[in-house]
Short mmCIF file of C-alpha atoms in Angstrom, two decimals:
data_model
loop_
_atom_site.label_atom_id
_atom_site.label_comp_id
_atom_site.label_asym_id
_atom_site.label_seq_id
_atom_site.Cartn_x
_atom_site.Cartn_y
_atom_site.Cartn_z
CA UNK A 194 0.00 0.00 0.00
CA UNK A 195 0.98 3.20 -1.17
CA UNK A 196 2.35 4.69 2.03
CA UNK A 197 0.07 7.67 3.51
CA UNK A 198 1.04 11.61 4.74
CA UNK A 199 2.10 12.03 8.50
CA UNK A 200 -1.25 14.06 9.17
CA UNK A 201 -3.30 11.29 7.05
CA UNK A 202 -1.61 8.29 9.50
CA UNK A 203 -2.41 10.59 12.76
CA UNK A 204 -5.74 10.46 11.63
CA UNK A 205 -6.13 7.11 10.92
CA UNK A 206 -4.66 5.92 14.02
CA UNK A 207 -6.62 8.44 16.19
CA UNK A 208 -9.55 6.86 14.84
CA UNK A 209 -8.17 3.30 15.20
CA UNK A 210 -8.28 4.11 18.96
CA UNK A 211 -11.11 5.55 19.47
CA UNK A 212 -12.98 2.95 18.26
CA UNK A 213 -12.29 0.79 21.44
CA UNK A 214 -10.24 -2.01 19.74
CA UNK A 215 -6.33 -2.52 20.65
CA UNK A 216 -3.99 -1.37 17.94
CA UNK A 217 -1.75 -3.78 16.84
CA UNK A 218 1.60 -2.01 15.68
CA UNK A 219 2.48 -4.35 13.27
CA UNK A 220 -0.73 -4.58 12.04
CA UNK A 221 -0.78 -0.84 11.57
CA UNK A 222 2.72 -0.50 10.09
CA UNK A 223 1.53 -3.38 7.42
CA UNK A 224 -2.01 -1.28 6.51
CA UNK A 225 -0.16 2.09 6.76
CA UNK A 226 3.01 0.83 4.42
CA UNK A 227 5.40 2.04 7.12
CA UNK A 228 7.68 0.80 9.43
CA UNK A 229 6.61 -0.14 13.37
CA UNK A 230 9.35 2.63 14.50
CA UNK A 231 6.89 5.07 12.52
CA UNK A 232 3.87 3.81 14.03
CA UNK A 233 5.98 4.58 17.04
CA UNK A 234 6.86 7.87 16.90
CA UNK A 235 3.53 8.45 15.42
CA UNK A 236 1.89 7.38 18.87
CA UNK A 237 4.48 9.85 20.68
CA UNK A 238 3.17 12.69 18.48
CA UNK A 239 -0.48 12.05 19.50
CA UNK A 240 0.41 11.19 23.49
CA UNK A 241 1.73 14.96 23.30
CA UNK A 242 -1.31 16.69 21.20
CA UNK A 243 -3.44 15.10 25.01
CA UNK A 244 -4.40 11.87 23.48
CA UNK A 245 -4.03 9.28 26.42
CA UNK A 246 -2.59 6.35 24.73
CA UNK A 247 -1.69 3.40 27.16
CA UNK A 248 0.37 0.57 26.10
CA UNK A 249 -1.57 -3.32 26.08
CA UNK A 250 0.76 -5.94 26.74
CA UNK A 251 -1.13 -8.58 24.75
CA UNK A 252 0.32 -10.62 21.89
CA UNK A 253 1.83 -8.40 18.94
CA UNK A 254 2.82 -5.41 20.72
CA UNK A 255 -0.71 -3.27 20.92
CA UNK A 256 -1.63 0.15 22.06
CA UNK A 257 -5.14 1.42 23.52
CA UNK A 258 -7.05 4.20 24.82
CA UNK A 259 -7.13 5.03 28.41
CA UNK A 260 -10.10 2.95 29.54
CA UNK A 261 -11.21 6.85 31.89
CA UNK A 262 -11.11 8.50 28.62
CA UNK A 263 -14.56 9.72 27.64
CA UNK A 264 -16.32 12.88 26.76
CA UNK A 265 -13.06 14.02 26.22
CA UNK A 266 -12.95 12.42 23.00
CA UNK A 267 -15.26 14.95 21.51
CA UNK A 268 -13.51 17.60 19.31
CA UNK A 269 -15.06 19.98 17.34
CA UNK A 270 -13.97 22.05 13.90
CA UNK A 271 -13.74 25.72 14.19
CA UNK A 272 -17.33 26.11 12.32
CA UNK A 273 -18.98 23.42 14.58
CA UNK A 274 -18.11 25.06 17.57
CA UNK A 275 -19.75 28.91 16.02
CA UNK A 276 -22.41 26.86 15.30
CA UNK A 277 -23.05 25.60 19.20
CA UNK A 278 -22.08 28.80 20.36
CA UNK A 279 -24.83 30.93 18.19
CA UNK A 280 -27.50 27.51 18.95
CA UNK A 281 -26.70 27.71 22.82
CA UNK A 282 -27.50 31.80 22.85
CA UNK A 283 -30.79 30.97 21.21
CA UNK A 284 -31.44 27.82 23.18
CA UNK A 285 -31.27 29.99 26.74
CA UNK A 286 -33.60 32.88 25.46
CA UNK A 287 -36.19 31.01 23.33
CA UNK A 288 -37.39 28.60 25.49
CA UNK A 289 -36.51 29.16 29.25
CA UNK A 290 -38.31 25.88 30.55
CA UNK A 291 -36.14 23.85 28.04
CA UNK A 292 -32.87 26.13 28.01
CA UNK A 293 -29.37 23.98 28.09
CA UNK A 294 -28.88 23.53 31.62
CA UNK A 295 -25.09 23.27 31.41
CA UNK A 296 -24.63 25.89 28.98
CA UNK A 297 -22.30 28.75 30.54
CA UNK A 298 -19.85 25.42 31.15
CA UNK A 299 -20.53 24.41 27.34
CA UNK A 300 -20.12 28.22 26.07
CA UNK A 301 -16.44 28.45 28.04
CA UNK A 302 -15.25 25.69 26.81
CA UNK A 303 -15.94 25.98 23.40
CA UNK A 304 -14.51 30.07 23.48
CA UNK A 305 -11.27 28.42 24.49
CA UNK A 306 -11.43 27.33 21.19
CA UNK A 307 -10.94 30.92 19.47
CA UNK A 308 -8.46 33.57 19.57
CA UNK A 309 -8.66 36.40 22.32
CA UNK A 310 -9.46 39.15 19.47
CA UNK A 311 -12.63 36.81 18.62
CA UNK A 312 -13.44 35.99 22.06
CA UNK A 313 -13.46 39.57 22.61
CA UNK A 314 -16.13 39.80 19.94
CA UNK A 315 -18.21 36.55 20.29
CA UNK A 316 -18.44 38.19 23.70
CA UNK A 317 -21.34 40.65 22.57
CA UNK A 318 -23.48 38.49 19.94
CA UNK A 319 -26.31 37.50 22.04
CA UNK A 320 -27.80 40.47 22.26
CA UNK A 321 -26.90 40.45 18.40
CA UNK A 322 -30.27 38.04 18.11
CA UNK A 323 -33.58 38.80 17.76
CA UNK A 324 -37.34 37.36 17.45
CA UNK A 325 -40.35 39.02 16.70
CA UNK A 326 -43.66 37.75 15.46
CA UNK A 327 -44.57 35.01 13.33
CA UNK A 328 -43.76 35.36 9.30
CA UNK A 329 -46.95 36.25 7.41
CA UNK A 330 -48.69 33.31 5.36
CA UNK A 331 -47.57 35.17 2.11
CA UNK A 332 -43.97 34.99 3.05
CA UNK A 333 -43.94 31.78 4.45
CA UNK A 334 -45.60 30.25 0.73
CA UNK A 335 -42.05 30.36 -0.62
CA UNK A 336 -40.20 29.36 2.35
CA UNK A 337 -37.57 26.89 2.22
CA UNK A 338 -34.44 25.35 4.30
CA UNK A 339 -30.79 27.71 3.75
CA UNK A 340 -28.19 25.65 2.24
CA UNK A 341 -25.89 24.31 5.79
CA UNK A 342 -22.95 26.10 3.69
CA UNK A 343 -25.03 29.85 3.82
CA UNK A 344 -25.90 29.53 6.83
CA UNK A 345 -22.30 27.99 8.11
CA UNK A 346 -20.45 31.10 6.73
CA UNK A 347 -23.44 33.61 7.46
CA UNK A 348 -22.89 32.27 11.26
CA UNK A 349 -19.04 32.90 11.23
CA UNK A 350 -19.10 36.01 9.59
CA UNK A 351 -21.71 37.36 11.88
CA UNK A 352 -20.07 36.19 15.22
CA UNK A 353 -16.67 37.61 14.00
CA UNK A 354 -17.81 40.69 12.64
CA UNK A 355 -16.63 40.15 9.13
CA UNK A 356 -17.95 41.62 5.77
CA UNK A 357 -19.15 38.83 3.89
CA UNK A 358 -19.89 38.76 -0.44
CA UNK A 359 -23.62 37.98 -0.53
CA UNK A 360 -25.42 36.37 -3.95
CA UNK A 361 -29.15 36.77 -2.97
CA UNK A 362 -32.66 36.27 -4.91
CA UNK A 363 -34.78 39.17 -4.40
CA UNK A 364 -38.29 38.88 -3.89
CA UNK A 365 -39.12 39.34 -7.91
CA UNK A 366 -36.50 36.01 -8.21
CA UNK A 367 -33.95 38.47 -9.44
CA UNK A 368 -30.28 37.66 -8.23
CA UNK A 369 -28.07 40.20 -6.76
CA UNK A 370 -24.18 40.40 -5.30
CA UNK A 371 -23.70 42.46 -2.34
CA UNK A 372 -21.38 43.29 0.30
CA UNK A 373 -22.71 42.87 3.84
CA UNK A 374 -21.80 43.78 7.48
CA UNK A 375 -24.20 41.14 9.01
CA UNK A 376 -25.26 42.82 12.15
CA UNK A 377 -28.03 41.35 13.39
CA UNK A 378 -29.85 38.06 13.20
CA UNK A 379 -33.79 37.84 13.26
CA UNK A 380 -36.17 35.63 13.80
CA UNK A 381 -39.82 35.69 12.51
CA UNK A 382 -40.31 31.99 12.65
CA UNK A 383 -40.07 29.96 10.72
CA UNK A 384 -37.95 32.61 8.87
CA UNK A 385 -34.83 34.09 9.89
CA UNK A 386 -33.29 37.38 8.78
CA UNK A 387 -29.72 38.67 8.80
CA UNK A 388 -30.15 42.53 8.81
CA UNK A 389 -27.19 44.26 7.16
CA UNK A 390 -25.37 47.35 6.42
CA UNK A 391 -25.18 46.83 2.96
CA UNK A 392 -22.42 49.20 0.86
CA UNK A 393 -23.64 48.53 -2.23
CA UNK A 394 -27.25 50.57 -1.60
CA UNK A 395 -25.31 52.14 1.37
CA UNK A 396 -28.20 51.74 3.73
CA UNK A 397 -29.50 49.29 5.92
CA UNK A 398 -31.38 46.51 4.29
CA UNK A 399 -32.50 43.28 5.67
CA UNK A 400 -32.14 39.96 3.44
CA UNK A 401 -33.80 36.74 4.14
CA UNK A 402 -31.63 33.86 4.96
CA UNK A 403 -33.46 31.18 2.79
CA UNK A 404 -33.18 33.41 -0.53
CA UNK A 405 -29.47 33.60 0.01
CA UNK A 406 -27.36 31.76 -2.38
CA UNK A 407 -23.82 31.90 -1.66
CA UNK A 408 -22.09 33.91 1.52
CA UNK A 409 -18.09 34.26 0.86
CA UNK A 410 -16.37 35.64 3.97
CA UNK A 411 -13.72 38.71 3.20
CA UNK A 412 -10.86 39.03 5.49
CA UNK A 413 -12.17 42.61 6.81
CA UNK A 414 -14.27 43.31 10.06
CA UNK A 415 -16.57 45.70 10.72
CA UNK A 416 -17.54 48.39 13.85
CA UNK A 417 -21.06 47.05 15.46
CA UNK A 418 -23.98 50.00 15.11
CA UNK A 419 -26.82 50.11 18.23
CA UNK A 420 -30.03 48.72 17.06
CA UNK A 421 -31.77 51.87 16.62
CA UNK A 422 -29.69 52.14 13.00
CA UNK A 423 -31.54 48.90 11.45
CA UNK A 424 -35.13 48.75 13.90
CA UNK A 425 -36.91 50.15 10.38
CA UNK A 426 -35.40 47.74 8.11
CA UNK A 427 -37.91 44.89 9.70
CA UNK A 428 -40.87 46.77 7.96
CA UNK A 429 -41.98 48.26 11.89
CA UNK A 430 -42.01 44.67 13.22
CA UNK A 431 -40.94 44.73 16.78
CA UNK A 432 -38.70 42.04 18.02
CA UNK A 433 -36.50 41.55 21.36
CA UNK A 434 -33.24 40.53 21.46
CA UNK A 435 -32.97 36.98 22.85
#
């Protein structure tokens, strides 16, 4: 077998382990097309990234997870942890009888996940979303689901206060390109709204999230504006921030 990248072999063996069998060196030298010292100083490597890797002294020279190790297996990617982060601030607001009961605990851990510059800015998104009333039945008739890779970078880019490139199909199906400072997220179930600066019509605008066809984050941030600045673009609707 062709033999694999270092960071393609961590992978592998990480998940080797954590699916509960004993990892047979040899065996995983042979399927890797390395040698065992490899596999050996591969293990090292993942002992120091926090994995706890105990040695089995069965037949054939194996390896194993520590038999304590647990919820500590769970990891998450950069854009799974926004996600949790923007779900929990919606979670304790929406619903107080049903709110995450261990979510301050959830919420620190996963911001230890993020630079101190973000932290700094995740720090002020909850009041960032909003709900107001129920979507009318006309706007609901063309309702449907945003695409998880809109509403992935939509998340990031309004957590980190980034300008984002936004394709988007008006409400006469025309398409349009824009360039957005998402500042506020709405809710008017089942339809959610990012309300925008938007530089190309330099005004406030707000664009609904299910008519949005691509989201490309840009690299530059942007200063948040009080909620005053965009209250009109929701067509007089009140909402509260949740």
């Amino acid at each position: 077998m062709q033999t694999r990248t270092r960071l393609e072999r961590l992978d592998r063996l990480e998940s080797w382990l954590k699916s509960d069998a004993i990892l047979v060196l040899r065996d995983a030298a042979a399927e890797l097309g390395v040698s065992i010292r490899t596999i050996n100083r591969d293990i090292e490597l993942l002992r120091e990234r926090g994995v706890p890797v105990e040695a089995d002294r069965g037949r054939g020279g194996g390896v194993r997870l520590n038999s304590r190790w647990g919820v500590g297996r769970v990891t998450f990617t950069y854009r799974e942890a926004i996600d949790l982060l923007v779900g929990i601030a919606m979670s304790e607001q929406t619903d107080q009888a049903m709110q995450m009961g261990q979510s301050r605990s959830i919420r620190r851990k996963l911001m230890a996940s993020f630079s101190h510059a973000d932290q700094s800015r995740i720090n002020k998104f909850r009041d960032r979303i909003r709900t107001g009333a129920p979507s009318s039945t006309a706007s609901r008739s063309d309702f449907k689901t945003s695409g998880e890779q809109v509403g992935s970078t939509l998340k990031e880019a309004f957590l980190l206060t980034k300008t984002a490139k936004l394709t988007y199909l008006d409400g006469k199906g025309q398409e349009t390109c824009r360039l957005i400072e998402p500042h506020f997220l709405v809710l008017n179930p089942p339809i959610w709204y990012a309300v925008c600066w938007d530089h190309l019509r330099k005004d406030v605008r707000s664009f609904r999230c299910d008519r949005m066809l691509r989201v490309v984050l840009q690299s530059s941030t942007f200063d948040l504006r009080p909620w005053q600045e965009f209250q009109h673009a929701m067509d007089g609707n009140p909402t509260s921030a949740i």
